[in-house]
PDB file of C-alpha atoms in Angstrom:
ATOM      1  CA  UNK A1496     -94.753 112.186  36.840  1.00  0.00           C
ATOM      2  CA  UNK A1497     -91.895 110.556  38.387  1.00  0.00           C
ATOM      3  CA  UNK A1498     -88.459 111.769  37.822  1.00  0.00           C
ATOM      4  CA  UNK A1499     -86.003 109.406  36.243  1.00  0.00           C
ATOM      5  CA  UNK A1500     -83.774 109.648  39.325  1.00  0.00           C
ATOM      6  CA  UNK A1501     -86.403 108.146  41.636  1.00  0.00           C
ATOM      7  CA  UNK A1502     -87.070 105.341  39.264  1.00  0.00           C
ATOM      8  CA  UNK A1503     -83.382 104.632  39.072  1.00  0.00           C
ATOM      9  CA  UNK A1504     -83.050 104.574  42.862  1.00  0.00           C
ATOM     10  CA  UNK A1505     -85.934 102.154  43.250  1.00  0.00           C
ATOM     11  CA  UNK A1506     -84.501  99.836  40.614  1.00  0.00           C
ATOM     12  CA  UNK A1507     -81.093  99.877  42.227  1.00  0.00           C
ATOM     13  CA  UNK A1508     -82.631  99.048  45.635  1.00  0.00           C
ATOM     14  CA  UNK A1509     -84.632  96.173  44.173  1.00  0.00           C
ATOM     15  CA  UNK A1510     -81.569  94.736  42.452  1.00  0.00           C
ATOM     16  CA  UNK A1511     -79.540  94.937  45.674  1.00  0.00           C
ATOM     17  CA  UNK A1512     -82.228  93.142  47.689  1.00  0.00           C
ATOM     18  CA  UNK A1513     -82.623  90.516  45.012  1.00  0.00           C
ATOM     19  CA  UNK A1514     -78.841  89.940  44.884  1.00  0.00           C
ATOM     20  CA  UNK A1515     -78.708  89.476  48.659  1.00  0.00           C
ATOM     21  CA  UNK A1516     -81.568  86.982  48.587  1.00  0.00           C
ATOM     22  CA  UNK A1517     -80.061  84.982  45.729  1.00  0.00           C
ATOM     23  CA  UNK A1518     -76.648  85.012  47.413  1.00  0.00           C
ATOM     24  CA  UNK A1519     -78.176  83.788  50.677  1.00  0.00           C
ATOM     25  CA  UNK A1520     -79.973  80.940  48.900  1.00  0.00           C
ATOM     26  CA  UNK A1521     -76.819  79.943  47.037  1.00  0.00           C
ATOM     27  CA  UNK A1522     -74.822  79.865  50.299  1.00  0.00           C
ATOM     28  CA  UNK A1523     -77.442  77.670  51.992  1.00  0.00           C
ATOM     29  CA  UNK A1524     -77.518  75.310  49.008  1.00  0.00           C
ATOM     30  CA  UNK A1525     -73.701  75.086  48.892  1.00  0.00           C
ATOM     31  CA  UNK A1526     -73.463  74.319  52.587  1.00  0.00           C
ATOM     32  CA  UNK A1527     -76.104  71.616  52.240  1.00  0.00           C
ATOM     33  CA  UNK A1528     -74.315  70.089  49.228  1.00  0.00           C
ATOM     34  CA  UNK A1529     -70.854  70.231  50.844  1.00  0.00           C
ATOM     35  CA  UNK A1530     -72.106  68.455  53.942  1.00  0.00           C
ATOM     36  CA  UNK A1531     -73.624  65.774  51.762  1.00  0.00           C
ATOM     37  CA  UNK A1532     -70.383  65.486  49.761  1.00  0.00           C
ATOM     38  CA  UNK A1533     -68.219  64.930  52.858  1.00  0.00           C
ATOM     39  CA  UNK A1534     -70.606  62.337  54.181  1.00  0.00           C
ATOM     40  CA  UNK A1535     -70.559  60.255  50.991  1.00  0.00           C
ATOM     41  CA  UNK A1536     -66.797  60.457  50.177  1.00  0.00           C
ATOM     42  CA  UNK A1537     -64.871  57.396  51.420  1.00  0.00           C
ATOM     43  CA  UNK A1538     -61.790  57.890  53.610  1.00  0.00           C
ATOM     44  CA  UNK A1539     -58.412  58.241  51.832  1.00  0.00           C
ATOM     45  CA  UNK A1540     -56.516  54.959  51.642  1.00  0.00           C
ATOM     46  CA  UNK A1541     -52.858  55.114  50.634  1.00  0.00           C
ATOM     47  CA  UNK A1542     -51.968  52.786  47.789  1.00  0.00           C
ATOM     48  CA  UNK A1543     -49.470  50.039  48.587  1.00  0.00           C
ATOM     49  CA  UNK A1544     -45.871  50.820  47.605  1.00  0.00           C
ATOM     50  CA  UNK A1545     -44.507  48.063  45.369  1.00  0.00           C
ATOM     51  CA  UNK A1546     -41.478  46.299  46.834  1.00  0.00           C
ATOM     52  CA  UNK A1547     -38.528  45.169  44.748  1.00  0.00           C
ATOM     53  CA  UNK A1548     -37.838  41.477  44.839  1.00  0.00           C
ATOM     54  CA  UNK A1549     -34.512  39.923  43.983  1.00  0.00           C
ATOM     55  CA  UNK A1550     -33.975  36.253  43.448  1.00  0.00           C
ATOM     56  CA  UNK A1551     -30.579  34.739  44.041  1.00  0.00           C
ATOM     57  CA  UNK A1552     -29.669  32.450  41.136  1.00  0.00           C
ATOM     58  CA  UNK A1553     -28.629  28.963  42.116  1.00  0.00           C
ATOM     59  CA  UNK A1554     -27.060  28.113  38.755  1.00  0.00           C
ATOM     60  CA  UNK A1555     -25.323  30.012  35.964  1.00  0.00           C
ATOM     61  CA  UNK A1556     -28.302  29.442  33.655  1.00  0.00           C
ATOM     62  CA  UNK A1557     -30.621  31.374  36.021  1.00  0.00           C
ATOM     63  CA  UNK A1558     -28.647  34.618  35.919  1.00  0.00           C
ATOM     64  CA  UNK A1559     -25.386  36.378  36.636  1.00  0.00           C
ATOM     65  CA  UNK A1560     -24.023  39.348  38.547  1.00  0.00           C
ATOM     66  CA  UNK A1561     -24.135  42.332  36.147  1.00  0.00           C
ATOM     67  CA  UNK A1562     -21.170  44.014  37.812  1.00  0.00           C
ATOM     68  CA  UNK A1563     -18.957  40.912  38.019  1.00  0.00           C
ATOM     69  CA  UNK A1564     -20.188  38.653  35.203  1.00  0.00           C
ATOM     70  CA  UNK A1565     -17.358  36.118  35.581  1.00  0.00           C
ATOM     71  CA  UNK A1566     -17.888  35.692  39.331  1.00  0.00           C
ATOM     72  CA  UNK A1567     -19.155  32.373  40.680  1.00  0.00           C
ATOM     73  CA  UNK A1568     -19.940  33.867  44.091  1.00  0.00           C
ATOM     74  CA  UNK A1569     -23.736  34.218  43.542  1.00  0.00           C
ATOM     75  CA  UNK A1570     -24.181  30.509  42.875  1.00  0.00           C
ATOM     76  CA  UNK A1571     -22.870  29.373  46.242  1.00  0.00           C
ATOM     77  CA  UNK A1572     -19.988  27.559  44.597  1.00  0.00           C
ATOM     78  CA  UNK A1573     -16.631  28.121  46.121  1.00  0.00           C
ATOM     79  CA  UNK A1574     -13.485  28.114  44.104  1.00  0.00           C
ATOM     80  CA  UNK A1575     -11.917  24.735  44.579  1.00  0.00           C
ATOM     81  CA  UNK A1576      -8.255  25.042  45.480  1.00  0.00           C
ATOM     82  CA  UNK A1577      -5.995  23.265  43.062  1.00  0.00           C
ATOM     83  CA  UNK A1578      -3.746  20.702  44.664  1.00  0.00           C
ATOM     84  CA  UNK A1579      -0.516  22.296  43.584  1.00  0.00           C
ATOM     85  CA  UNK A1580       2.400  21.480  45.844  1.00  0.00           C
ATOM     86  CA  UNK A1581       4.280  24.481  47.132  1.00  0.00           C
ATOM     87  CA  UNK A1582       7.718  24.444  45.622  1.00  0.00           C
ATOM     88  CA  UNK A1583      10.326  26.416  47.504  1.00  0.00           C
ATOM     89  CA  UNK A1584      13.302  27.269  45.323  1.00  0.00           C
ATOM     90  CA  UNK A1585      15.910  25.979  47.749  1.00  0.00           C
ATOM     91  CA  UNK A1586      18.272  25.168  44.887  1.00  0.00           C
ATOM     92  CA  UNK A1587      18.516  28.874  44.087  1.00  0.00           C
ATOM     93  CA  UNK A1588      19.995  29.692  47.500  1.00  0.00           C
ATOM     94  CA  UNK A1589      23.728  30.107  47.505  1.00  0.00           C
ATOM     95  CA  UNK A1590      26.185  31.207  50.166  1.00  0.00           C
ATOM     96  CA  UNK A1591      28.190  34.078  48.688  1.00  0.00           C
ATOM     97  CA  UNK A1592      30.418  34.791  51.666  1.00  0.00           C
ATOM     98  CA  UNK A1593      31.041  34.685  55.424  1.00  0.00           C
ATOM     99  CA  UNK A1594      32.438  37.662  57.312  1.00  0.00           C
ATOM    100  CA  UNK A1595      32.357  39.365  60.689  1.00  0.00           C
ATOM    101  CA  UNK A1596      33.976  38.376  63.949  1.00  0.00           C
ATOM    102  CA  UNK A1597      33.960  34.940  65.572  1.00  0.00           C
ATOM    103  CA  UNK A1598      31.573  36.331  68.224  1.00  0.00           C
ATOM    104  CA  UNK A1599      29.273  37.963  65.624  1.00  0.00           C
ATOM    105  CA  UNK A1600      29.580  36.075  62.293  1.00  0.00           C
ATOM    106  CA  UNK A1601      27.749  37.298  59.182  1.00  0.00           C
ATOM    107  CA  UNK A1602      26.627  35.273  56.156  1.00  0.00           C
ATOM    108  CA  UNK A1603      25.738  36.621  52.725  1.00  0.00           C
ATOM    109  CA  UNK A1604      23.016  34.471  51.163  1.00  0.00           C
ATOM    110  CA  UNK A1605      22.275  35.496  47.557  1.00  0.00           C
ATOM    111  CA  UNK A1606      22.229  39.293  48.112  1.00  0.00           C
ATOM    112  CA  UNK A1607      21.136  39.523  51.763  1.00  0.00           C
ATOM    113  CA  UNK A1608      23.323  39.540  54.878  1.00  0.00           C
ATOM    114  CA  UNK A1609      22.208  37.523  57.929  1.00  0.00           C
ATOM    115  CA  UNK A1610      23.389  36.917  61.481  1.00  0.00           C
ATOM    116  CA  UNK A1611      22.713  33.710  63.402  1.00  0.00           C
ATOM    117  CA  UNK A1612      19.029  33.520  64.435  1.00  0.00           C
ATOM    118  CA  UNK A1613      17.907  36.245  61.998  1.00  0.00           C
ATOM    119  CA  UNK A1614      14.962  35.806  59.632  1.00  0.00           C
ATOM    120  CA  UNK A1615      14.395  37.695  56.368  1.00  0.00           C
ATOM    121  CA  UNK A1616      13.488  37.679  52.689  1.00  0.00           C
ATOM    122  CA  UNK A1617      15.938  36.591  49.997  1.00  0.00           C
ATOM    123  CA  UNK A1618      15.598  37.425  46.301  1.00  0.00           C
ATOM    124  CA  UNK A1619      15.577  34.468  43.917  1.00  0.00           C
ATOM    125  CA  UNK A1620      14.587  34.028  40.273  1.00  0.00           C
ATOM    126  CA  UNK A1621      11.188  32.757  41.401  1.00  0.00           C
ATOM    127  CA  UNK A1622      10.646  35.775  43.683  1.00  0.00           C
ATOM    128  CA  UNK A1623      11.198  36.505  47.346  1.00  0.00           C
ATOM    129  CA  UNK A1624      11.363  33.642  49.816  1.00  0.00           C
ATOM    130  CA  UNK A1625      11.513  33.876  53.587  1.00  0.00           C
ATOM    131  CA  UNK A1626      14.412  32.077  55.264  1.00  0.00           C
ATOM    132  CA  UNK A1627      15.819  31.869  58.765  1.00  0.00           C
ATOM    133  CA  UNK A1628      19.547  31.661  59.388  1.00  0.00           C
ATOM    134  CA  UNK A1629      19.930  29.105  62.184  1.00  0.00           C
ATOM    135  CA  UNK A1630      23.701  28.786  62.543  1.00  0.00           C
ATOM    136  CA  UNK A1631      26.877  30.150  60.925  1.00  0.00           C
ATOM    137  CA  UNK A1632      30.057  28.018  61.110  1.00  0.00           C
ATOM    138  CA  UNK A1633      32.975  30.239  60.064  1.00  0.00           C
ATOM    139  CA  UNK A1634      35.643  27.524  60.445  1.00  0.00           C
ATOM    140  CA  UNK A1635      33.815  25.061  58.166  1.00  0.00           C
ATOM    141  CA  UNK A1636      32.445  27.723  55.773  1.00  0.00           C
ATOM    142  CA  UNK A1637      28.854  26.528  56.104  1.00  0.00           C
ATOM    143  CA  UNK A1638      25.545  28.048  57.120  1.00  0.00           C
ATOM    144  CA  UNK A1639      22.454  26.196  58.365  1.00  0.00           C
ATOM    145  CA  UNK A1640      19.161  27.769  57.135  1.00  0.00           C
ATOM    146  CA  UNK A1641      15.485  26.905  57.419  1.00  0.00           C
ATOM    147  CA  UNK A1642      13.168  27.399  54.442  1.00  0.00           C
ATOM    148  CA  UNK A1643       9.478  26.609  54.959  1.00  0.00           C
ATOM    149  CA  UNK A1644      10.172  24.119  57.770  1.00  0.00           C
ATOM    150  CA  UNK A1645      13.015  22.364  55.914  1.00  0.00           C
ATOM    151  CA  UNK A1646      16.612  22.664  57.078  1.00  0.00           C
ATOM    152  CA  UNK A1647      19.392  23.057  54.551  1.00  0.00           C
ATOM    153  CA  UNK A1648      23.123  23.485  54.824  1.00  0.00           C
ATOM    154  CA  UNK A1649      24.736  25.954  52.423  1.00  0.00           C
ATOM    155  CA  UNK A1650      28.459  25.767  51.618  1.00  0.00           C
ATOM    156  CA  UNK A1651      30.845  28.351  50.251  1.00  0.00           C
ATOM    157  CA  UNK A1652      31.769  27.778  46.623  1.00  0.00           C
ATOM    158  CA  UNK A1653      35.421  26.726  46.180  1.00  0.00           C
TER     159      UNK A1653
END
């Protein structure tokens, strides 16, 4: 009679051989299937990336700028300048005093002191205006100034 150990050894050997054979067959089948799979799979094609499109409105009814809703810039319209004449407040200029030497006379116009040939800003009720002191006549008590291209003679108040 056989001993149970020998029978166990033979069974173990048979199972090992059978496992190797099945494993070998499975590997061959997998390699055959994987080759067939690569051959039938199409190449990878990247999908197209959608592009944003923006349309520029030509009229206010077509759209507006969300950041500047009151702007007319997107419509191609330019702000039409109003024909408002530039008013220089010459009437608000007054000669307050004349001082200095005959060689270097000084004139105080409103609150600013000028020498002959000097240009500067003068404060008025309407704001600052730029004037140029052309000539100071100490003996007559007058000053010749230019405001925006116009000449004007200012006299000392009596």
